[in-house]
PDB file of C-alpha atoms in Angstrom:
ATOM      1  CA  MET A   1      36.197  58.700 -51.417  1.00  0.00           C
ATOM      2  CA  SER A   2      39.207  57.714 -49.291  1.00  0.00           C
ATOM      3  CA  LEU A   3      42.289  59.939 -49.297  1.00  0.00           C
ATOM      4  CA  LEU A   4      44.480  56.838 -49.316  1.00  0.00           C
ATOM      5  CA  GLU A   5      43.269  53.449 -50.483  1.00  0.00           C
ATOM      6  CA  ILE A   6      45.457  50.370 -50.314  1.00  0.00           C
ATOM      7  CA  ARG A   7      44.138  47.320 -52.189  1.00  0.00           C
ATOM      8  CA  GLU A   8      45.552  43.770 -51.802  1.00  0.00           C
ATOM      9  CA  LEU A   9      49.092  45.161 -51.385  1.00  0.00           C
ATOM     10  CA  SER A  10      51.957  42.657 -51.169  1.00  0.00           C
ATOM     11  CA  VAL A  11      55.545  43.805 -50.738  1.00  0.00           C
ATOM     12  CA  SER A  12      58.930  42.047 -50.880  1.00  0.00           C
ATOM     13  CA  VAL A  13      62.414  43.108 -49.823  1.00  0.00           C
ATOM     14  CA  ASP A  14      65.410  41.534 -51.533  1.00  0.00           C
ATOM     15  CA  GLY A  15      63.123  38.876 -52.920  1.00  0.00           C
ATOM     16  CA  SER A  16      61.627  37.932 -49.552  1.00  0.00           C
ATOM     17  CA  PRO A  17      57.865  38.539 -49.123  1.00  0.00           C
ATOM     18  CA  ILE A  18      57.111  40.820 -46.140  1.00  0.00           C
ATOM     19  CA  LEU A  19      53.541  42.123 -46.566  1.00  0.00           C
ATOM     20  CA  LYS A  20      50.647  40.001 -47.765  1.00  0.00           C
ATOM     21  CA  ASN A  21      47.415  41.372 -49.253  1.00  0.00           C
ATOM     22  CA  ILE A  22      47.121  44.540 -47.151  1.00  0.00           C
ATOM     23  CA  ASN A  23      43.828  46.433 -47.445  1.00  0.00           C
ATOM     24  CA  LEU A  24      43.451  49.825 -45.771  1.00  0.00           C
ATOM     25  CA  ASN A  25      41.369  52.926 -46.367  1.00  0.00           C
ATOM     26  CA  ILE A  26      42.257  56.261 -44.758  1.00  0.00           C
ATOM     27  CA  GLY A  27      39.988  59.283 -45.091  1.00  0.00           C
ATOM     28  CA  LYS A  28      40.688  62.989 -44.760  1.00  0.00           C
ATOM     29  CA  GLY A  29      41.204  64.075 -41.157  1.00  0.00           C
ATOM     30  CA  GLU A  30      41.449  60.508 -39.841  1.00  0.00           C
ATOM     31  CA  THR A  31      44.155  59.213 -37.528  1.00  0.00           C
ATOM     32  CA  HIS A  32      45.006  55.521 -37.964  1.00  0.00           C
ATOM     33  CA  VAL A  33      47.387  53.599 -35.721  1.00  0.00           C
ATOM     34  CA  LEU A  34      49.313  50.592 -36.994  1.00  0.00           C
ATOM     35  CA  MET A  35      50.624  48.390 -34.200  1.00  0.00           C
ATOM     36  CA  GLY A  36      52.365  45.048 -34.001  1.00  0.00           C
ATOM     37  CA  PRO A  37      55.401  43.276 -32.625  1.00  0.00           C
ATOM     38  CA  ASN A  38      58.905  43.941 -33.897  1.00  0.00           C
ATOM     39  CA  GLY A  39      59.481  42.490 -37.349  1.00  0.00           C
ATOM     40  CA  ALA A  40      55.776  42.478 -38.265  1.00  0.00           C
ATOM     41  CA  GLY A  41      56.320  44.639 -41.359  1.00  0.00           C
ATOM     42  CA  LYS A  42      55.069  47.965 -40.056  1.00  0.00           C
ATOM     43  CA  SER A  43      57.947  50.057 -41.403  1.00  0.00           C
ATOM     44  CA  THR A  44      57.844  48.114 -44.647  1.00  0.00           C
ATOM     45  CA  LEU A  45      54.318  49.376 -45.232  1.00  0.00           C
ATOM     46  CA  GLY A  46      55.372  52.969 -44.569  1.00  0.00           C
ATOM     47  CA  ASN A  47      58.327  52.740 -46.971  1.00  0.00           C
ATOM     48  CA  ALA A  48      56.259  51.055 -49.670  1.00  0.00           C
ATOM     49  CA  LEU A  49      53.617  53.818 -49.431  1.00  0.00           C
ATOM     50  CA  MET A  50      56.322  56.499 -49.835  1.00  0.00           C
ATOM     51  CA  GLY A  51      57.893  54.798 -52.855  1.00  0.00           C
ATOM     52  CA  ASN A  52      61.205  53.629 -51.380  1.00  0.00           C
ATOM     53  CA  PRO A  53      62.709  51.636 -54.269  1.00  0.00           C
ATOM     54  CA  ALA A  54      64.136  49.009 -51.915  1.00  0.00           C
ATOM     55  CA  TYR A  55      60.593  47.841 -51.255  1.00  0.00           C
ATOM     56  CA  GLU A  56      59.157  45.971 -54.233  1.00  0.00           C
ATOM     57  CA  ILE A  57      55.380  45.942 -54.655  1.00  0.00           C
ATOM     58  CA  THR A  58      54.660  42.501 -56.048  1.00  0.00           C
ATOM     59  CA  SER A  59      50.897  42.899 -56.309  1.00  0.00           C
ATOM     60  CA  GLY A  60      48.069  45.268 -55.401  1.00  0.00           C
ATOM     61  CA  SER A  61      47.655  49.003 -55.761  1.00  0.00           C
ATOM     62  CA  ILE A  62      47.903  52.295 -53.871  1.00  0.00           C
ATOM     63  CA  TYR A  63      45.519  55.161 -54.625  1.00  0.00           C
ATOM     64  CA  PHE A  64      46.111  58.642 -53.253  1.00  0.00           C
ATOM     65  CA  ASN A  65      43.476  61.324 -53.884  1.00  0.00           C
ATOM     66  CA  GLY A  66      41.904  58.935 -56.407  1.00  0.00           C
ATOM     67  CA  LEU A  67      45.081  58.466 -58.458  1.00  0.00           C
ATOM     68  CA  ASP A  68      47.093  55.241 -58.746  1.00  0.00           C
ATOM     69  CA  ILE A  69      50.553  56.173 -57.383  1.00  0.00           C
ATOM     70  CA  LYS A  70      52.122  52.710 -57.308  1.00  0.00           C
ATOM     71  CA  GLY A  71      54.592  53.620 -60.039  1.00  0.00           C
ATOM     72  CA  GLU A  72      55.356  57.148 -58.862  1.00  0.00           C
ATOM     73  CA  SER A  73      58.708  58.155 -57.392  1.00  0.00           C
ATOM     74  CA  ALA A  74      59.088  59.239 -53.756  1.00  0.00           C
ATOM     75  CA  ASP A  75      59.580  62.911 -54.672  1.00  0.00           C
ATOM     76  CA  LYS A  76      56.377  62.971 -56.740  1.00  0.00           C
ATOM     77  CA  ARG A  77      54.457  61.413 -53.849  1.00  0.00           C
ATOM     78  CA  ALA A  78      55.882  64.070 -51.535  1.00  0.00           C
ATOM     79  CA  LYS A  79      54.870  66.846 -53.921  1.00  0.00           C
ATOM     80  CA  ALA A  80      51.368  65.329 -54.054  1.00  0.00           C
ATOM     81  CA  GLY A  81      51.096  65.823 -50.280  1.00  0.00           C
ATOM     82  CA  MET A  82      52.558  62.681 -48.681  1.00  0.00           C
ATOM     83  CA  PHE A  83      55.091  62.833 -45.831  1.00  0.00           C
ATOM     84  CA  MET A  84      57.025  60.329 -43.739  1.00  0.00           C
ATOM     85  CA  SER A  85      59.046  60.739 -40.582  1.00  0.00           C
ATOM     86  CA  PHE A  86      61.734  58.135 -39.943  1.00  0.00           C
ATOM     87  CA  GLN A  87      62.872  56.046 -37.010  1.00  0.00           C
ATOM     88  CA  ASN A  88      66.468  57.171 -37.626  1.00  0.00           C
ATOM     89  CA  PRO A  89      66.499  60.557 -39.413  1.00  0.00           C
ATOM     90  CA  LEU A  90      69.535  61.128 -41.631  1.00  0.00           C
ATOM     91  CA  GLU A  91      72.142  63.822 -40.976  1.00  0.00           C
ATOM     92  CA  VAL A  92      72.419  66.435 -43.761  1.00  0.00           C
ATOM     93  CA  PRO A  93      75.698  68.362 -43.432  1.00  0.00           C
ATOM     94  CA  GLY A  94      75.860  71.804 -45.051  1.00  0.00           C
ATOM     95  CA  ILE A  95      72.091  72.487 -45.029  1.00  0.00           C
ATOM     96  CA  SER A  96      70.497  74.188 -42.049  1.00  0.00           C
ATOM     97  CA  VAL A  97      67.169  73.109 -40.569  1.00  0.00           C
ATOM     98  CA  SER A  98      65.591  76.344 -41.733  1.00  0.00           C
ATOM     99  CA  SER A  99      66.923  76.135 -45.287  1.00  0.00           C
ATOM    100  CA  PHE A 100      65.970  72.490 -45.645  1.00  0.00           C
ATOM    101  CA  ILE A 101      62.360  73.085 -44.619  1.00  0.00           C
ATOM    102  CA  ARG A 102      62.032  76.263 -46.707  1.00  0.00           C
ATOM    103  CA  ASN A 103      63.359  74.514 -49.818  1.00  0.00           C
ATOM    104  CA  ALA A 104      61.018  71.558 -49.174  1.00  0.00           C
ATOM    105  CA  ILE A 105      58.017  73.884 -48.996  1.00  0.00           C
ATOM    106  CA  MET A 106      58.949  75.579 -52.273  1.00  0.00           C
ATOM    107  CA  GLN A 107      59.501  72.195 -53.964  1.00  0.00           C
ATOM    108  CA  GLN A 108      56.089  71.090 -52.746  1.00  0.00           C
ATOM    109  CA  THR A 109      54.144  74.192 -53.699  1.00  0.00           C
ATOM    110  CA  GLY A 110      56.206  75.386 -56.664  1.00  0.00           C
ATOM    111  CA  GLU A 111      55.988  78.918 -55.270  1.00  0.00           C
ATOM    112  CA  LYS A 112      58.342  81.273 -53.500  1.00  0.00           C
ATOM    113  CA  ILE A 113      57.542  82.153 -49.894  1.00  0.00           C
ATOM    114  CA  LYS A 114      58.149  85.432 -48.098  1.00  0.00           C
ATOM    115  CA  PHE A 115      61.145  84.988 -45.832  1.00  0.00           C
ATOM    116  CA  SER A 116      59.702  87.130 -43.037  1.00  0.00           C
ATOM    117  CA  GLU A 117      56.438  85.179 -42.950  1.00  0.00           C
ATOM    118  CA  TYR A 118      58.332  81.883 -43.115  1.00  0.00           C
ATOM    119  CA  ARG A 119      60.618  82.760 -40.187  1.00  0.00           C
ATOM    120  CA  LYS A 120      57.595  83.853 -38.122  1.00  0.00           C
ATOM    121  CA  GLU A 121      55.749  80.578 -38.717  1.00  0.00           C
ATOM    122  CA  LEU A 122      58.945  78.564 -38.117  1.00  0.00           C
ATOM    123  CA  ALA A 123      59.469  80.296 -34.767  1.00  0.00           C
ATOM    124  CA  ALA A 124      55.868  79.676 -33.717  1.00  0.00           C
ATOM    125  CA  ASN A 125      56.078  75.973 -34.489  1.00  0.00           C
ATOM    126  CA  MET A 126      59.459  75.622 -32.756  1.00  0.00           C
ATOM    127  CA  GLU A 127      57.856  77.131 -29.666  1.00  0.00           C
ATOM    128  CA  ILE A 128      55.091  74.506 -29.785  1.00  0.00           C
ATOM    129  CA  LEU A 129      57.823  71.845 -29.761  1.00  0.00           C
ATOM    130  CA  ASN A 130      59.842  73.616 -27.036  1.00  0.00           C
ATOM    131  CA  TYR A 131      62.661  73.610 -29.581  1.00  0.00           C
ATOM    132  CA  ASP A 132      65.694  75.827 -28.947  1.00  0.00           C
ATOM    133  CA  ALA A 133      65.554  78.553 -31.608  1.00  0.00           C
ATOM    134  CA  SER A 134      69.275  78.158 -32.333  1.00  0.00           C
ATOM    135  CA  TYR A 135      68.614  74.755 -33.927  1.00  0.00           C
ATOM    136  CA  LYS A 136      67.063  76.397 -36.976  1.00  0.00           C
ATOM    137  CA  ASP A 137      70.544  77.572 -38.076  1.00  0.00           C
ATOM    138  CA  ARG A 138      72.303  74.260 -37.381  1.00  0.00           C
ATOM    139  CA  ASP A 139      72.983  71.641 -40.029  1.00  0.00           C
ATOM    140  CA  LEU A 140      69.997  69.286 -40.183  1.00  0.00           C
ATOM    141  CA  ASN A 141      70.350  66.515 -37.555  1.00  0.00           C
ATOM    142  CA  VAL A 142      74.157  66.884 -37.355  1.00  0.00           C
ATOM    143  CA  GLY A 143      75.133  66.344 -33.749  1.00  0.00           C
ATOM    144  CA  PHE A 144      71.483  66.290 -32.679  1.00  0.00           C
ATOM    145  CA  SER A 145      70.331  64.006 -29.869  1.00  0.00           C
ATOM    146  CA  GLY A 146      67.654  61.438 -30.660  1.00  0.00           C
ATOM    147  CA  GLY A 147      64.998  63.718 -29.212  1.00  0.00           C
ATOM    148  CA  GLU A 148      66.159  66.776 -31.190  1.00  0.00           C
ATOM    149  CA  LYS A 149      66.106  64.749 -34.419  1.00  0.00           C
ATOM    150  CA  LYS A 150      62.515  63.691 -33.763  1.00  0.00           C
ATOM    151  CA  LYS A 151      61.562  67.271 -33.021  1.00  0.00           C
ATOM    152  CA  ALA A 152      63.080  68.283 -36.368  1.00  0.00           C
ATOM    153  CA  GLU A 153      60.892  65.678 -38.072  1.00  0.00           C
ATOM    154  CA  ILE A 154      57.725  66.935 -36.412  1.00  0.00           C
ATOM    155  CA  LEU A 155      58.754  70.532 -37.191  1.00  0.00           C
ATOM    156  CA  GLN A 156      58.848  69.548 -40.867  1.00  0.00           C
ATOM    157  CA  LEU A 157      55.380  68.007 -40.475  1.00  0.00           C
ATOM    158  CA  LEU A 158      53.967  71.256 -39.069  1.00  0.00           C
ATOM    159  CA  MET A 159      55.610  73.443 -41.666  1.00  0.00           C
ATOM    160  CA  LEU A 160      54.868  71.315 -44.741  1.00  0.00           C
ATOM    161  CA  LYS A 161      51.263  70.591 -43.717  1.00  0.00           C
ATOM    162  CA  PRO A 162      50.999  67.415 -45.827  1.00  0.00           C
ATOM    163  CA  LYS A 163      47.655  65.902 -46.713  1.00  0.00           C
ATOM    164  CA  PHE A 164      48.813  62.551 -45.388  1.00  0.00           C
ATOM    165  CA  ALA A 165      51.615  61.812 -42.942  1.00  0.00           C
ATOM    166  CA  ILE A 166      53.229  58.545 -41.926  1.00  0.00           C
ATOM    167  CA  LEU A 167      54.954  58.679 -38.553  1.00  0.00           C
ATOM    168  CA  ASP A 168      57.241  55.656 -38.247  1.00  0.00           C
ATOM    169  CA  GLU A 169      58.130  54.877 -34.628  1.00  0.00           C
ATOM    170  CA  THR A 170      58.446  58.589 -33.883  1.00  0.00           C
ATOM    171  CA  ASP A 171      58.545  57.829 -30.147  1.00  0.00           C
ATOM    172  CA  SER A 172      61.353  55.266 -30.472  1.00  0.00           C
ATOM    173  CA  GLY A 173      64.147  55.936 -28.005  1.00  0.00           C
ATOM    174  CA  LEU A 174      62.588  59.050 -26.515  1.00  0.00           C
ATOM    175  CA  ASP A 175      62.259  59.767 -22.800  1.00  0.00           C
ATOM    176  CA  VAL A 176      58.894  60.707 -21.243  1.00  0.00           C
ATOM    177  CA  ASP A 177      59.369  64.459 -21.659  1.00  0.00           C
ATOM    178  CA  ALA A 178      60.424  64.168 -25.294  1.00  0.00           C
ATOM    179  CA  VAL A 179      57.442  61.915 -26.082  1.00  0.00           C
ATOM    180  CA  ARG A 180      55.136  64.487 -24.519  1.00  0.00           C
ATOM    181  CA  THR A 181      56.673  67.285 -26.621  1.00  0.00           C
ATOM    182  CA  VAL A 182      56.509  65.314 -29.893  1.00  0.00           C
ATOM    183  CA  SER A 183      52.923  64.358 -29.078  1.00  0.00           C
ATOM    184  CA  ALA A 184      52.049  68.048 -28.683  1.00  0.00           C
ATOM    185  CA  GLY A 185      53.362  68.665 -32.172  1.00  0.00           C
ATOM    186  CA  ILE A 186      51.246  65.847 -33.585  1.00  0.00           C
ATOM    187  CA  GLU A 187      48.191  67.246 -31.762  1.00  0.00           C
ATOM    188  CA  GLU A 188      48.854  70.576 -33.483  1.00  0.00           C
ATOM    189  CA  TYR A 189      48.895  68.849 -36.874  1.00  0.00           C
ATOM    190  CA  GLN A 190      45.600  67.107 -36.033  1.00  0.00           C
ATOM    191  CA  LYS A 191      43.934  70.519 -35.827  1.00  0.00           C
ATOM    192  CA  ASN A 192      44.099  70.501 -39.611  1.00  0.00           C
ATOM    193  CA  GLU A 193      40.738  68.847 -40.294  1.00  0.00           C
ATOM    194  CA  ASP A 194      41.855  67.551 -43.721  1.00  0.00           C
ATOM    195  CA  GLY A 195      45.240  66.163 -42.621  1.00  0.00           C
ATOM    196  CA  ALA A 196      45.352  62.382 -42.200  1.00  0.00           C
ATOM    197  CA  LEU A 197      47.813  60.352 -40.148  1.00  0.00           C
ATOM    198  CA  LEU A 198      49.150  56.810 -40.062  1.00  0.00           C
ATOM    199  CA  ILE A 199      51.042  56.384 -36.795  1.00  0.00           C
ATOM    200  CA  ILE A 200      53.263  53.296 -36.816  1.00  0.00           C
ATOM    201  CA  THR A 201      54.279  52.196 -33.318  1.00  0.00           C
ATOM    202  CA  HIS A 202      54.659  49.193 -31.004  1.00  0.00           C
ATOM    203  CA  SER A 203      54.272  51.420 -27.949  1.00  0.00           C
ATOM    204  CA  THR A 204      51.268  53.352 -26.698  1.00  0.00           C
ATOM    205  CA  LYS A 205      52.903  56.261 -24.846  1.00  0.00           C
ATOM    206  CA  ILE A 206      52.730  58.671 -27.794  1.00  0.00           C
ATOM    207  CA  LEU A 207      49.031  57.927 -28.272  1.00  0.00           C
ATOM    208  CA  GLU A 208      47.879  58.826 -24.771  1.00  0.00           C
ATOM    209  CA  SER A 209      46.956  62.445 -25.592  1.00  0.00           C
ATOM    210  CA  LEU A 210      46.059  61.931 -29.256  1.00  0.00           C
ATOM    211  CA  HIS A 211      42.700  61.380 -30.894  1.00  0.00           C
ATOM    212  CA  VAL A 212      42.704  57.985 -32.603  1.00  0.00           C
ATOM    213  CA  ASP A 213      39.959  56.935 -35.082  1.00  0.00           C
ATOM    214  CA  PHE A 214      41.134  53.480 -36.125  1.00  0.00           C
ATOM    215  CA  THR A 215      43.650  50.911 -34.934  1.00  0.00           C
ATOM    216  CA  HIS A 216      45.095  48.053 -36.973  1.00  0.00           C
ATOM    217  CA  VAL A 217      47.236  45.159 -35.779  1.00  0.00           C
ATOM    218  CA  LEU A 218      49.901  43.809 -38.135  1.00  0.00           C
ATOM    219  CA  VAL A 219      51.437  40.390 -37.472  1.00  0.00           C
ATOM    220  CA  LYS A 220      53.781  38.521 -39.827  1.00  0.00           C
ATOM    221  CA  GLY A 221      52.921  40.831 -42.681  1.00  0.00           C
ATOM    222  CA  GLU A 222      49.151  40.579 -42.394  1.00  0.00           C
ATOM    223  CA  ILE A 223      46.541  42.806 -40.731  1.00  0.00           C
ATOM    224  CA  VAL A 224      44.938  40.448 -38.221  1.00  0.00           C
ATOM    225  CA  ALA A 225      42.679  42.884 -36.340  1.00  0.00           C
ATOM    226  CA  ASP A 226      40.966  46.256 -36.827  1.00  0.00           C
ATOM    227  CA  GLY A 227      39.248  48.418 -34.278  1.00  0.00           C
ATOM    228  CA  ASP A 228      38.838  51.855 -32.796  1.00  0.00           C
ATOM    229  CA  ALA A 229      40.883  53.569 -30.081  1.00  0.00           C
ATOM    230  CA  SER A 230      39.815  50.970 -27.541  1.00  0.00           C
ATOM    231  CA  LEU A 231      42.003  48.435 -29.326  1.00  0.00           C
ATOM    232  CA  VAL A 232      45.037  50.494 -28.312  1.00  0.00           C
ATOM    233  CA  SER A 233      43.998  50.173 -24.643  1.00  0.00           C
ATOM    234  CA  GLU A 234      43.496  46.418 -25.030  1.00  0.00           C
ATOM    235  CA  ILE A 235      46.979  45.957 -26.507  1.00  0.00           C
ATOM    236  CA  ASN A 236      48.473  48.184 -23.872  1.00  0.00           C
ATOM    237  CA  GLU A 237      46.992  45.935 -21.183  1.00  0.00           C
ATOM    238  CA  ASN A 238      47.416  42.501 -22.781  1.00  0.00           C
ATOM    239  CA  GLY A 239      50.092  42.871 -25.451  1.00  0.00           C
ATOM    240  CA  PHE A 240      50.060  41.138 -28.850  1.00  0.00           C
ATOM    241  CA  GLU A 241      50.075  37.556 -27.587  1.00  0.00           C
ATOM    242  CA  LYS A 242      46.508  36.750 -28.626  1.00  0.00           C
ATOM    243  CA  TYR A 243      47.238  37.878 -32.169  1.00  0.00           C
ATOM    244  CA  ILE A 244      50.542  36.095 -32.675  1.00  0.00           C
TER     245      ILE A 244
END
């Protein structure tokens, strides 16, 4: 059984159809890449999967762990083990990085966590990301550079350990060093054999050191090609022209 099963999914935004009859199956431990030109609808799919109310599902269904979640709210999907990192992470004044992540873990699990164990794990994951330890006590994303915001997103990924994670243009706007660091964090998540990924990107830099199982090309709201990791190399060399 697939961890995530998308059947004939169509999505509109403000009454305008964006996605048309999307079918996609993602199994435990698999890494899928969704690529396509700007405006293809890649982020729309991510937001629809996470239950963003601005994205209206006009037909089709979404099954997660065998349950139909199409009508579930975003917070219930998160508690069920879904996660999404954003292109432009929001600033959250008054809540530190450490407090935000700790509260998110407790909301997800419904259990209290030992502070000493939490701080130890947080420090270890920040080291993986080459993340200055002082950032844990700063307000989430407030005054952060683009690279530090993306590190904060991947830090949440490592700490929450979701069953399924959507990474939406995580490499957008990052320099080469920051992409390498973020990629190292994603590699660490991939060590969890049950954790599945959907990496949404129009670039291939972040994929260079990652294991990719399946690649999908989205153009004008429709998946027009499927393949394995070799499809990433083909697009990197030839672009999307043949699919447009």
